[in-house]
CSV table of C-alpha atoms in Angstrom, one decimal:
chain,number,residue,atom,x,y,z
A,1,MET,CA,0.0,0.0,0.0
A,2,SER,CA,3.1,2.3,-0.1
A,3,ASN,CA,1.9,3.5,-3.6
A,4,ILE,CA,-1.2,5.3,-2.2
A,5,PRO,CA,-2.5,7.9,-2.3
A,6,THR,CA,-1.6,8.5,-5.9
A,7,ALA,CA,-1.5,11.6,-8.1
A,8,HIS,CA,-4.9,10.6,-9.3
A,9,ASN,CA,-6.6,9.2,-6.2
A,10,ASN,CA,-6.4,10.4,-2.6
A,11,ALA,CA,-8.2,7.5,-1.1
A,12,LYS,CA,-6.6,5.7,1.8
A,13,ALA,CA,-6.0,2.0,2.3
A,14,ASN,CA,-9.2,0.0,2.7
A,15,ASP,CA,-11.4,2.9,1.4
A,16,PHE,CA,-12.5,1.0,-1.6
A,17,ALA,CA,-14.6,-2.2,-1.5
A,18,LYS,CA,-13.5,-5.3,-3.4
A,19,THR,CA,-16.0,-4.5,-6.2
A,20,VAL,CA,-16.0,-1.1,-7.9
A,21,LEU,CA,-18.6,0.1,-10.4
A,22,MET,CA,-17.0,2.5,-12.9
A,23,PRO,CA,-19.1,4.9,-15.0
A,24,GLY,CA,-17.2,7.2,-17.2
A,25,ASP,CA,-18.9,10.3,-15.8
A,26,PRO,CA,-18.0,11.2,-12.2
A,27,LEU,CA,-21.5,12.9,-11.8
A,28,ARG,CA,-23.0,9.5,-12.7
A,29,ALA,CA,-20.9,8.0,-9.9
A,30,LYS,CA,-22.2,10.6,-7.5
A,31,TYR,CA,-25.8,9.9,-8.6
A,32,ILE,CA,-25.4,6.1,-8.2
A,33,ALA,CA,-23.9,6.6,-4.7
A,34,GLU,CA,-26.6,8.9,-3.5
A,35,THR,CA,-29.5,7.0,-5.1
A,36,TYR,CA,-28.6,3.3,-4.5
A,37,LEU,CA,-26.0,3.0,-1.8
A,38,GLU,CA,-26.6,3.1,2.0
A,39,ASN,CA,-24.4,5.4,4.0
A,40,PRO,CA,-22.2,6.4,1.0
A,41,ARG,CA,-19.0,8.3,1.8
A,42,GLN,CA,-16.8,10.1,-0.6
A,43,VAL,CA,-13.3,8.5,-0.6
A,44,THR,CA,-11.6,10.5,-3.4
A,45,ALA,CA,-12.3,13.7,-5.4
A,46,VAL,CA,-8.9,14.4,-7.2
A,47,ARG,CA,-9.6,16.2,-10.5
A,48,ASN,CA,-13.3,15.9,-9.6
A,49,MET,CA,-13.2,12.2,-10.4
A,50,PHE,CA,-15.4,11.3,-7.6
A,51,GLY,CA,-15.3,7.9,-5.8
A,52,TYR,CA,-17.7,6.6,-3.1
A,53,THR,CA,-18.0,3.6,-0.9
A,54,GLY,CA,-21.2,2.4,0.8
A,55,THR,CA,-23.4,-0.7,1.0
A,56,TYR,CA,-26.0,-2.2,-1.2
A,57,LYS,CA,-28.3,-4.9,0.3
A,58,GLY,CA,-25.7,-5.3,3.0
A,59,LYS,CA,-22.7,-5.8,0.8
A,60,GLU,CA,-19.9,-3.2,0.6
A,61,ILE,CA,-19.5,-1.7,-2.9
A,62,SER,CA,-17.7,1.3,-4.4
A,63,VAL,CA,-18.4,3.5,-7.4
A,64,MET,CA,-15.9,5.8,-9.1
A,65,GLY,CA,-15.7,7.7,-12.3
A,66,GLY,CA,-13.3,6.5,-14.9
A,67,GLY,CA,-13.2,9.3,-17.4
A,68,MET,CA,-13.3,9.2,-21.2
A,69,GLY,CA,-11.0,7.0,-23.2
A,70,MET,CA,-8.5,4.2,-22.6
A,71,PRO,CA,-5.7,6.3,-21.1
A,72,SER,CA,-8.1,7.6,-18.5
A,73,ILE,CA,-9.7,4.3,-17.4
A,74,GLY,CA,-6.3,2.7,-17.8
A,75,ILE,CA,-4.9,4.9,-15.0
A,76,TYR,CA,-7.9,4.5,-12.6
A,77,SER,CA,-8.4,0.8,-13.0
A,78,TYR,CA,-4.7,0.1,-12.8
A,79,GLU,CA,-4.4,1.8,-9.5
A,80,LEU,CA,-7.5,0.2,-8.1
A,81,PHE,CA,-6.4,-3.3,-9.1
A,82,ASN,CA,-2.8,-3.0,-8.2
A,83,PHE,CA,-2.6,-0.4,-5.4
A,84,TYR,CA,-6.0,-0.5,-3.6
A,85,GLY,CA,-6.7,-4.2,-3.6
A,86,VAL,CA,-9.8,-4.1,-5.7
A,87,ASP,CA,-10.8,-7.5,-7.1
A,88,GLN,CA,-13.3,-6.6,-9.8
A,89,ILE,CA,-14.4,-3.6,-11.7
A,90,ILE,CA,-17.6,-3.3,-13.7
A,91,ARG,CA,-17.7,-0.6,-16.3
A,92,ILE,CA,-21.2,0.9,-16.6
A,93,GLY,CA,-21.2,3.2,-19.6
A,94,SER,CA,-22.8,4.3,-22.8
A,95,ALA,CA,-22.2,3.2,-26.3
A,96,GLY,CA,-23.3,3.9,-29.9
A,97,ALA,CA,-25.1,1.0,-31.6
A,98,LEU,CA,-23.7,-0.5,-34.8
A,99,GLN,CA,-26.3,-3.2,-35.6
A,100,ASP,CA,-29.9,-2.7,-36.7
A,101,HIS,CA,-31.4,-5.0,-34.1
A,102,ILE,CA,-30.0,-2.9,-31.2
A,103,LYS,CA,-32.1,0.0,-30.1
A,104,VAL,CA,-31.5,3.1,-27.9
A,105,MET,CA,-31.6,2.2,-24.2
A,106,ASP,CA,-30.8,-1.5,-24.8
A,107,VAL,CA,-28.3,-3.0,-22.5
A,108,VAL,CA,-25.2,-4.5,-24.2
A,109,ILE,CA,-22.6,-6.7,-22.4
A,110,GLY,CA,-19.1,-6.7,-24.0
A,111,MET,CA,-18.1,-10.3,-24.1
A,112,GLY,CA,-15.0,-9.1,-26.0
A,113,ALA,CA,-13.6,-5.7,-26.8
A,114,CYS,CA,-12.0,-5.1,-30.2
A,115,THR,CA,-9.9,-2.0,-30.4
A,116,ASP,CA,-8.0,0.4,-32.6
A,117,SER,CA,-5.8,1.3,-29.7
A,118,ASN,CA,-2.1,0.4,-29.2
A,119,TYR,CA,-2.6,-0.1,-25.5
A,120,ALA,CA,-1.4,-3.7,-25.6
A,121,TYR,CA,2.1,-2.7,-27.0
A,122,GLN,CA,3.3,-2.4,-23.4
A,123,TYR,CA,3.1,-6.2,-22.9
A,124,GLY,CA,5.5,-7.0,-25.8
A,125,LEU,CA,3.3,-10.0,-26.9
A,126,PRO,CA,4.3,-12.0,-29.9
A,127,GLY,CA,0.8,-11.6,-31.4
A,128,THR,CA,-2.6,-9.9,-30.9
A,129,PHE,CA,-4.1,-10.1,-27.4
A,130,ALA,CA,-7.9,-10.6,-27.3
A,131,PRO,CA,-9.4,-8.5,-24.4
A,132,ILE,CA,-12.4,-10.4,-22.9
A,133,ALA,CA,-14.7,-10.1,-20.0
A,134,ASP,CA,-14.5,-12.3,-16.9
A,135,TYR,CA,-16.9,-15.2,-17.6
A,136,GLU,CA,-18.1,-15.5,-14.0
A,137,LEU,CA,-19.1,-11.9,-13.8
A,138,MET,CA,-20.6,-11.9,-17.3
A,139,ASN,CA,-22.7,-15.0,-16.6
A,140,LYS,CA,-23.9,-13.5,-13.3
A,141,ALA,CA,-24.9,-10.3,-15.0
A,142,ILE,CA,-26.8,-12.2,-17.7
A,143,GLU,CA,-28.7,-14.3,-15.0
A,144,THR,CA,-29.4,-11.2,-13.0
A,145,ALA,CA,-30.9,-9.5,-16.0
A,146,LYS,CA,-33.1,-12.5,-16.7
A,147,ARG,CA,-34.5,-12.4,-13.2
A,148,GLN,CA,-35.2,-8.7,-13.5
A,149,GLY,CA,-36.8,-9.2,-16.9
A,150,THR,CA,-34.2,-7.0,-18.7
A,151,ASN,CA,-33.2,-8.1,-22.1
A,152,VAL,CA,-29.4,-7.9,-22.7
A,153,VAL,CA,-27.4,-8.3,-25.9
A,154,VAL,CA,-24.1,-10.1,-25.5
A,155,GLY,CA,-21.2,-10.0,-27.9
A,156,ASN,CA,-18.3,-8.0,-29.3
A,157,VAL,CA,-17.9,-4.2,-28.8
A,158,VAL,CA,-15.1,-2.0,-30.1
A,159,SER,CA,-13.1,0.4,-27.9
A,160,SER,CA,-12.0,3.2,-30.1
A,161,ASP,CA,-9.3,5.9,-29.4
A,162,VAL,CA,-11.1,8.3,-31.8
A,163,PHE,CA,-14.5,9.9,-31.3
A,164,TYR,CA,-14.3,12.3,-34.3
A,165,ASN,CA,-12.8,10.0,-36.9
A,166,ALA,CA,-11.5,11.4,-40.1
A,167,ASP,CA,-12.3,8.1,-41.8
A,168,PRO,CA,-16.1,8.1,-42.3
A,169,THR,CA,-16.2,4.3,-43.2
A,170,VAL,CA,-14.6,2.9,-40.1
A,171,ASN,CA,-17.8,2.0,-38.4
A,172,ASP,CA,-19.1,0.2,-41.5
A,173,ARG,CA,-16.2,-2.2,-41.3
A,174,TRP,CA,-16.7,-3.0,-37.6
A,175,ARG,CA,-20.4,-3.4,-38.3
A,176,SER,CA,-19.6,-5.9,-41.1
A,177,MET,CA,-17.8,-8.0,-38.5
A,178,GLY,CA,-20.9,-8.2,-36.3
A,179,VAL,CA,-19.6,-5.8,-33.6
A,180,LEU,CA,-22.5,-4.6,-31.6
A,181,ALA,CA,-21.5,-1.2,-30.4
A,182,VAL,CA,-18.7,1.3,-30.2
A,183,GLU,CA,-17.3,2.8,-26.9
A,184,MET,CA,-13.9,4.0,-25.7
A,185,GLU,CA,-12.8,2.1,-22.6
A,186,ALA,CA,-13.5,-1.6,-22.3
A,187,ALA,CA,-10.4,-2.9,-24.0
A,188,ALA,CA,-8.0,-1.2,-21.6
A,189,LEU,CA,-10.0,-2.3,-18.6
A,190,TYR,CA,-10.0,-5.9,-19.8
A,191,MET,CA,-6.2,-5.8,-20.4
A,192,ASN,CA,-5.5,-4.2,-17.0
A,193,ALA,CA,-7.6,-6.9,-15.3
A,194,ALA,CA,-5.9,-9.7,-17.3
A,195,LYS,CA,-2.4,-8.4,-16.4
A,196,ALA,CA,-3.3,-8.0,-12.7
A,197,LYS,CA,-5.2,-11.4,-12.6
A,198,LYS,CA,-8.4,-9.6,-11.5
A,199,LYS,CA,-11.9,-9.5,-12.9
A,200,ALA,CA,-13.6,-7.0,-15.2
A,201,LEU,CA,-16.9,-6.6,-17.1
A,202,CYS,CA,-18.2,-3.9,-19.4
A,203,MET,CA,-22.0,-3.2,-19.4
A,204,LEU,CA,-23.3,-0.5,-21.8
A,205,THR,CA,-26.6,1.2,-22.3
A,206,ILE,CA,-27.1,2.4,-25.9
A,207,SER,CA,-27.2,6.2,-25.9
A,208,ASP,CA,-27.3,6.6,-29.6
A,209,HIS,CA,-27.5,4.7,-32.9
A,210,ILE,CA,-24.7,5.4,-35.4
A,211,TYR,CA,-26.9,4.5,-38.4
A,212,THR,CA,-30.4,5.7,-37.4
A,213,GLY,CA,-29.3,8.9,-35.7
A,214,GLU,CA,-31.5,8.3,-32.7
A,215,ALA,CA,-29.9,9.6,-29.5
A,216,LEU,CA,-30.4,10.4,-25.8
A,217,CYS,CA,-30.0,13.9,-24.4
A,218,ALA,CA,-27.1,14.6,-22.0
A,219,GLU,CA,-29.2,14.4,-18.9
A,220,ASP,CA,-30.6,11.0,-19.8
A,221,ARG,CA,-27.1,9.8,-20.4
A,222,GLN,CA,-26.2,10.9,-16.9
A,223,LEU,CA,-29.2,9.7,-15.0
A,224,GLY,CA,-31.3,7.3,-17.2
A,225,PHE,CA,-29.4,4.0,-17.1
A,226,GLY,CA,-31.3,2.5,-14.2
A,227,LYS,CA,-31.6,-1.1,-15.5
A,228,MET,CA,-27.9,-1.4,-16.2
A,229,MET,CA,-27.0,0.1,-12.8
A,230,GLU,CA,-29.3,-2.3,-10.9
A,231,ILE,CA,-27.8,-5.3,-12.7
A,232,ALA,CA,-24.3,-4.1,-11.9
A,233,LEU,CA,-25.1,-3.5,-8.2
A,234,GLU,CA,-26.0,-7.2,-7.8
A,235,LEU,CA,-22.5,-8.3,-8.9
A,236,ALA,CA,-20.8,-7.3,-5.6
């Protein structure tokens, strides 16, 4: 624990639970803590990247923002896994749908995370690493969704480094490979978990559809993902 606090997280030893929910938006983390957790306490606020710990149905659980993009979630998840003793991180975020059968507000579980990032270069692997979810967490999320009557779509997502892409055809090619949705964080989270021998899962609510143009407003993105949040909370 000599590595804590860090330049990005001023929590102390044992401030975080073994399970952390990680939305990108720190205000969504605040909303989850205040809406769902019992006796939540703020444990970090460096750069306004809020983190909280409380209990849900008697189990200790934490929630912390992870920011936008793989460099950001890469830092926060690395420190939680390697410095703060966290065992599992569940990303709860938004994504853009790539397939016709996926609609706005659907819940997608990223079984795997394709990526255009060079994040894996650091491992010096003699090939291409396939970032995947932890099976136990994924299966538990699917079973929880069934009990709640929430339909989830499970499959590949793509974690992109680029939001405003100069190549207008890039999504067409991911779509042709059956990739369900595009987001910006899961691959780095899955790689950090694999390297640390920890567990990770990415759950996404569809906030917009790349091909139909349908989209949620900013407030709905921040507050309107209740079904996904309730599934994730049961994974502690």
